[in-house]
PDB file of C-alpha atoms in Angstrom:
ATOM      1  CA  MET M1468      96.152  -7.458  98.115  1.00 52.00           C
ATOM      2  CA  ARG M1469      98.122  -6.902  95.507  1.00 63.00           C
ATOM      3  CA  LEU M1470      96.321  -8.977  93.431  1.00 52.00           C
ATOM      4  CA  PRO M1471      93.286  -7.505  93.434  1.00 51.00           C
ATOM      5  CA  ALA M1472      93.938  -4.960  92.775  1.00 49.00           C
ATOM      6  CA  LEU M1473      96.619  -5.889  89.959  1.00 45.00           C
ATOM      7  CA  ILE M1474      93.263  -6.948  88.457  1.00 47.00           C
ATOM      8  CA  LEU M1475      91.131  -4.327  89.185  1.00 43.00           C
ATOM      9  CA  LEU M1476      93.572  -2.165  86.874  1.00 43.00           C
ATOM     10  CA  LEU M1477      94.120  -4.177  84.011  1.00 42.00           C
ATOM     11  CA  VAL M1478      89.840  -4.253  83.873  1.00 42.00           C
ATOM     12  CA  LEU M1479      90.126  -0.173  84.895  1.00 42.00           C
ATOM     13  CA  ILE M1480      92.834  -0.456  81.335  1.00 44.00           C
ATOM     14  CA  CYS M1481      91.641  -2.757  78.929  1.00 42.00           C
ATOM     15  CA  SER M1482      88.067  -2.246  79.270  1.00 39.00           C
ATOM     16  CA  PRO M1483      88.077   0.305  76.228  1.00 41.00           C
ATOM     17  CA  LEU M1484      89.320  -1.923  74.345  1.00 39.00           C
ATOM     18  CA  PHE M1485      86.859  -4.547  74.927  1.00 38.00           C
ATOM     19  CA  ALA M1486      83.475  -1.800  74.564  1.00 40.00           C
ATOM     20  CA  GLU M1487      81.662  -1.220  71.849  1.00 44.00           C
ATOM     21  CA  SER M1488      82.804   1.845  70.116  1.00 50.00           C
ATOM     22  CA  HIS M1489      81.530   4.180  67.715  1.00 56.00           C
ATOM     23  CA  ALA M1490      83.115   6.572  66.224  1.00 71.00           C
ATOM     24  CA  GLY M1491      80.200   9.501  65.633  1.00 80.00           C
ATOM     25  CA  PRO M1492      79.414  12.585  63.337  1.00 90.00           C
ATOM     26  CA  ASP M1493      82.350  13.667  61.229  1.00 91.00           C
ATOM     27  CA  GLU M1494      83.143  17.899  60.524  1.00 93.00           C
ATOM     28  CA  GLN M1495      81.141  16.682  57.480  1.00 95.00           C
ATOM     29  CA  THR M1496      78.329  15.020  58.831  1.00 96.00           C
ATOM     30  CA  ARG M1497      75.469  16.133  57.823  1.00 97.00           C
ATOM     31  CA  CYS M1498      72.123  15.976  59.800  1.00 97.00           C
ATOM     32  CA  GLU M1499      70.137  13.257  58.107  1.00 97.00           C
ATOM     33  CA  VAL M1500      66.072  14.937  57.510  1.00 97.00           C
ATOM     34  CA  CYS M1501      68.030  19.292  57.072  1.00 96.00           C
ATOM     35  CA  GLY M1502      71.636  18.285  55.011  1.00 96.00           C
ATOM     36  CA  MET M1503      73.100  20.373  58.481  1.00 96.00           C
ATOM     37  CA  PHE M1504      76.333  19.862  59.137  1.00 97.00           C
ATOM     38  CA  ILE M1505      76.386  18.615  63.253  1.00 96.00           C
ATOM     39  CA  ALA M1506      79.299  19.623  64.148  1.00 94.00           C
ATOM     40  CA  PRO M1507      79.607  23.398  64.834  1.00 96.00           C
ATOM     41  CA  TYR M1508      76.989  22.047  67.580  1.00 96.00           C
ATOM     42  CA  PRO M1509      77.907  19.534  69.131  1.00 96.00           C
ATOM     43  CA  ASN M1510      75.197  19.545  72.467  1.00 97.00           C
ATOM     44  CA  TRP M1511      72.014  19.231  69.665  1.00 97.00           C
ATOM     45  CA  VAL M1512      73.756  16.269  67.956  1.00 97.00           C
ATOM     46  CA  ALA M1513      71.489  13.252  67.513  1.00 98.00           C
ATOM     47  CA  SER M1514      71.526   9.460  66.689  1.00 98.00           C
ATOM     48  CA  LEU M1515      69.631   6.560  65.697  1.00 98.00           C
ATOM     49  CA  GLU M1516      71.421   3.585  65.161  1.00 98.00           C
ATOM     50  CA  MET M1517      69.923   0.851  63.094  1.00 98.00           C
ATOM     51  CA  THR M1518      70.177  -3.212  64.551  1.00 97.00           C
ATOM     52  CA  ASP M1519      73.445  -3.180  61.620  1.00 97.00           C
ATOM     53  CA  GLY M1520      75.477  -0.613  62.959  1.00 96.00           C
ATOM     54  CA  ARG M1521      74.293   2.119  60.634  1.00 96.00           C
ATOM     55  CA  HIS M1522      73.697   4.836  62.706  1.00 97.00           C
ATOM     56  CA  PHE M1523      72.013   8.209  61.974  1.00 98.00           C
ATOM     57  CA  TYR M1524      72.865  11.156  63.130  1.00 98.00           C
ATOM     58  CA  PHE M1525      71.086  15.350  63.010  1.00 98.00           C
ATOM     59  CA  ASP M1526      71.343  17.900  64.357  1.00 97.00           C
ATOM     60  CA  GLY M1527      69.100  18.170  67.611  1.00 97.00           C
ATOM     61  CA  PRO M1528      66.147  15.856  68.520  1.00 98.00           C
ATOM     62  CA  LYS M1529      63.363  17.138  66.638  1.00 97.00           C
ATOM     63  CA  ASP M1530      64.605  15.832  63.511  1.00 98.00           C
ATOM     64  CA  LEU M1531      65.745  11.951  64.930  1.00 98.00           C
ATOM     65  CA  PHE M1532      61.962  12.151  66.300  1.00 98.00           C
ATOM     66  CA  ILE M1533      60.868  13.769  62.866  1.00 97.00           C
ATOM     67  CA  PHE M1534      63.627  10.756  61.276  1.00 98.00           C
ATOM     68  CA  PHE M1535      61.964   7.742  63.542  1.00 98.00           C
ATOM     69  CA  ALA M1536      58.672   9.092  62.890  1.00 96.00           C
ATOM     70  CA  ASP M1537      58.024   9.233  58.589  1.00 96.00           C
ATOM     71  CA  LEU M1538      61.146   5.986  58.792  1.00 96.00           C
ATOM     72  CA  ASP M1539      59.485   4.134  55.915  1.00 94.00           C
ATOM     73  CA  LYS M1540      59.637   7.576  53.998  1.00 97.00           C
ATOM     74  CA  TYR M1541      64.011   7.957  54.996  1.00 97.00           C
ATOM     75  CA  LEU M1542      65.269   4.472  55.279  1.00 96.00           C
ATOM     76  CA  PRO M1543      63.174   2.521  52.524  1.00 96.00           C
ATOM     77  CA  GLY M1544      61.454  -0.532  53.891  1.00 94.00           C
ATOM     78  CA  ALA M1545      63.386  -0.735  57.109  1.00 95.00           C
ATOM     79  CA  SER M1546      60.749  -1.480  60.681  1.00 95.00           C
ATOM     80  CA  TYR M1547      60.775  -0.164  64.269  1.00 95.00           C
ATOM     81  CA  GLU M1548      62.239  -3.624  64.653  1.00 96.00           C
ATOM     82  CA  GLN M1549      65.521  -2.729  63.290  1.00 97.00           C
ATOM     83  CA  VAL M1550      66.019   0.928  65.095  1.00 97.00           C
ATOM     84  CA  LYS M1551      68.535  -0.177  68.367  1.00 97.00           C
ATOM     85  CA  ARG M1552      68.730   3.161  70.103  1.00 97.00           C
ATOM     86  CA  LEU M1553      67.868   6.728  69.919  1.00 98.00           C
ATOM     87  CA  MET M1554      69.783   8.272  71.372  1.00 98.00           C
ATOM     88  CA  VAL M1555      70.338  12.395  72.314  1.00 98.00           C
ATOM     89  CA  THR M1556      72.695  15.194  74.359  1.00 98.00           C
ATOM     90  CA  GLU M1557      71.359  15.773  78.110  1.00 98.00           C
ATOM     91  CA  TYR M1558      71.385  19.710  78.042  1.00 98.00           C
ATOM     92  CA  TYR M1559      72.662  20.150  81.031  1.00 97.00           C
ATOM     93  CA  THR M1560      75.917  17.211  80.688  1.00 97.00           C
ATOM     94  CA  ALA M1561      76.529  17.664  76.940  1.00 97.00           C
ATOM     95  CA  ARG M1562      76.607  13.590  77.113  1.00 97.00           C
ATOM     96  CA  PRO M1563      74.780  11.173  75.142  1.00 97.00           C
ATOM     97  CA  VAL M1564      71.977   9.754  76.436  1.00 98.00           C
ATOM     98  CA  ASN M1565      69.694   7.025  75.643  1.00 98.00           C
ATOM     99  CA  ALA M1566      66.113   9.348  74.889  1.00 98.00           C
ATOM    100  CA  LYS M1567      63.605   6.402  76.751  1.00 98.00           C
ATOM    101  CA  ASP M1568      65.890   8.240  79.614  1.00 98.00           C
ATOM    102  CA  VAL M1569      64.897  12.001  79.195  1.00 98.00           C
ATOM    103  CA  TYR M1570      62.359  14.627  79.349  1.00 98.00           C
ATOM    104  CA  PHE M1571      61.854  16.128  76.315  1.00 98.00           C
ATOM    105  CA  VAL M1572      60.735  20.047  76.904  1.00 98.00           C
ATOM    106  CA  THR M1573      59.190  21.930  74.111  1.00 97.00           C
ATOM    107  CA  GLY M1574      58.430  25.165  73.157  1.00 97.00           C
ATOM    108  CA  SER M1575      60.853  27.168  74.836  1.00 97.00           C
ATOM    109  CA  ASP M1576      63.497  30.004  75.073  1.00 97.00           C
ATOM    110  CA  VAL M1577      66.235  27.619  74.974  1.00 97.00           C
ATOM    111  CA  ARG M1578      66.751  26.805  70.407  1.00 96.00           C
ATOM    112  CA  GLY M1579      68.587  24.037  69.230  1.00 95.00           C
ATOM    113  CA  PRO M1580      70.692  24.417  65.600  1.00 94.00           C
ATOM    114  CA  MET M1581      67.616  25.145  63.397  1.00 92.00           C
ATOM    115  CA  GLY M1582      65.566  27.207  66.778  1.00 94.00           C
ATOM    116  CA  MET M1583      63.016  25.460  68.781  1.00 96.00           C
ATOM    117  CA  GLU M1584      63.433  22.436  69.437  1.00 97.00           C
ATOM    118  CA  LEU M1585      62.759  19.121  72.338  1.00 98.00           C
ATOM    119  CA  VAL M1586      65.365  20.418  74.965  1.00 98.00           C
ATOM    120  CA  PRO M1587      66.709  16.894  76.709  1.00 98.00           C
ATOM    121  CA  VAL M1588      66.700  16.884  80.374  1.00 98.00           C
ATOM    122  CA  SER M1589      67.400  14.128  82.980  1.00 98.00           C
ATOM    123  CA  GLY M1590      64.753  13.644  85.665  1.00 97.00           C
ATOM    124  CA  LEU M1591      61.306  15.073  86.279  1.00 96.00           C
ATOM    125  CA  ASP M1592      62.369  17.716  88.592  1.00 96.00           C
ATOM    126  CA  ALA M1593      64.820  19.167  86.254  1.00 97.00           C
ATOM    127  CA  ALA M1594      63.473  19.113  83.431  1.00 97.00           C
ATOM    128  CA  THR M1595      59.813  20.433  85.514  1.00 97.00           C
ATOM    129  CA  THR M1596      62.604  23.420  87.074  1.00 97.00           C
ATOM    130  CA  PHE M1597      63.227  23.558  83.746  1.00 98.00           C
ATOM    131  CA  ARG M1598      59.905  24.571  81.562  1.00 97.00           C
ATOM    132  CA  ARG M1599      59.611  27.126  84.983  1.00 97.00           C
ATOM    133  CA  ASP M1600      62.506  29.040  83.635  1.00 97.00           C
ATOM    134  CA  HIS M1601      63.106  28.928  80.542  1.00 98.00           C
ATOM    135  CA  SER M1602      59.525  29.501  79.423  1.00 97.00           C
ATOM    136  CA  GLY M1603      58.183  25.679  78.252  1.00 97.00           C
ATOM    137  CA  SER M1604      55.386  24.886  77.308  1.00 96.00           C
ATOM    138  CA  LYS M1605      55.518  20.528  77.677  1.00 96.00           C
ATOM    139  CA  LEU M1606      57.194  17.402  78.905  1.00 97.00           C
ATOM    140  CA  MET M1607      57.357  14.699  76.849  1.00 98.00           C
ATOM    141  CA  ARG M1608      59.250  11.941  77.706  1.00 98.00           C
ATOM    142  CA  PHE M1609      59.354   9.066  74.110  1.00 97.00           C
ATOM    143  CA  ASP M1610      57.868   6.024  75.223  1.00 94.00           C
ATOM    144  CA  GLY M1611      60.672   3.515  72.376  1.00 92.00           C
ATOM    145  CA  ARG M1612      57.795   4.665  69.604  1.00 93.00           C
ATOM    146  CA  GLU M1613      56.387   8.167  69.725  1.00 94.00           C
ATOM    147  CA  LEU M1614      56.888  11.203  72.965  1.00 94.00           C
ATOM    148  CA  LEU M1615      54.219  11.198  74.201  1.00 95.00           C
ATOM    149  CA  GLU M1616      53.409  14.763  76.897  1.00 95.00           C
ATOM    150  CA  ILE M1617      53.734  14.001  81.018  1.00 91.00           C
ATOM    151  CA  GLN M1618      51.071  15.165  83.417  1.00 83.00           C
ATOM    152  CA  GLU M1619      52.838  17.067  85.573  1.00 71.00           C
ATOM    153  CA  GLN M1620      52.404  16.905  89.137  1.00 62.00           C
ATOM    154  CA  GLN M1621      50.830  19.656  91.024  1.00 49.00           C
TER     155      GLN M1621
END
């Protein structure tokens, strides 16, 4: 009975050592679109990871999507097939999540570091409530290629 518990303990202790990790932005990291320092705004950090391991950081989802929509301007010669994932910081948990896994609320009274921002919220019910409580105008989803407006069920 002790052997399975010991194995489980070793797996839990050692798995972070083998997990894919990335240090993330540091104090000097600037947004790839506007140049603003990112560190003072950890609840808004967004990132784009390329298949070659490069990471690009942004002061919020809005600038992330500006960069992604005009990839050739910001990364000449890069293709969308070379983009591994887009990550955003979820509003309520302040944890990084894949941009495809959240809803984005536009036009709300919640402001990011540069003013109006796309607010990432996990779950349709939470996003709908956030939109209502914070005077948001639309709900959107990222489909891996573009942001699409979601029609709420009445």
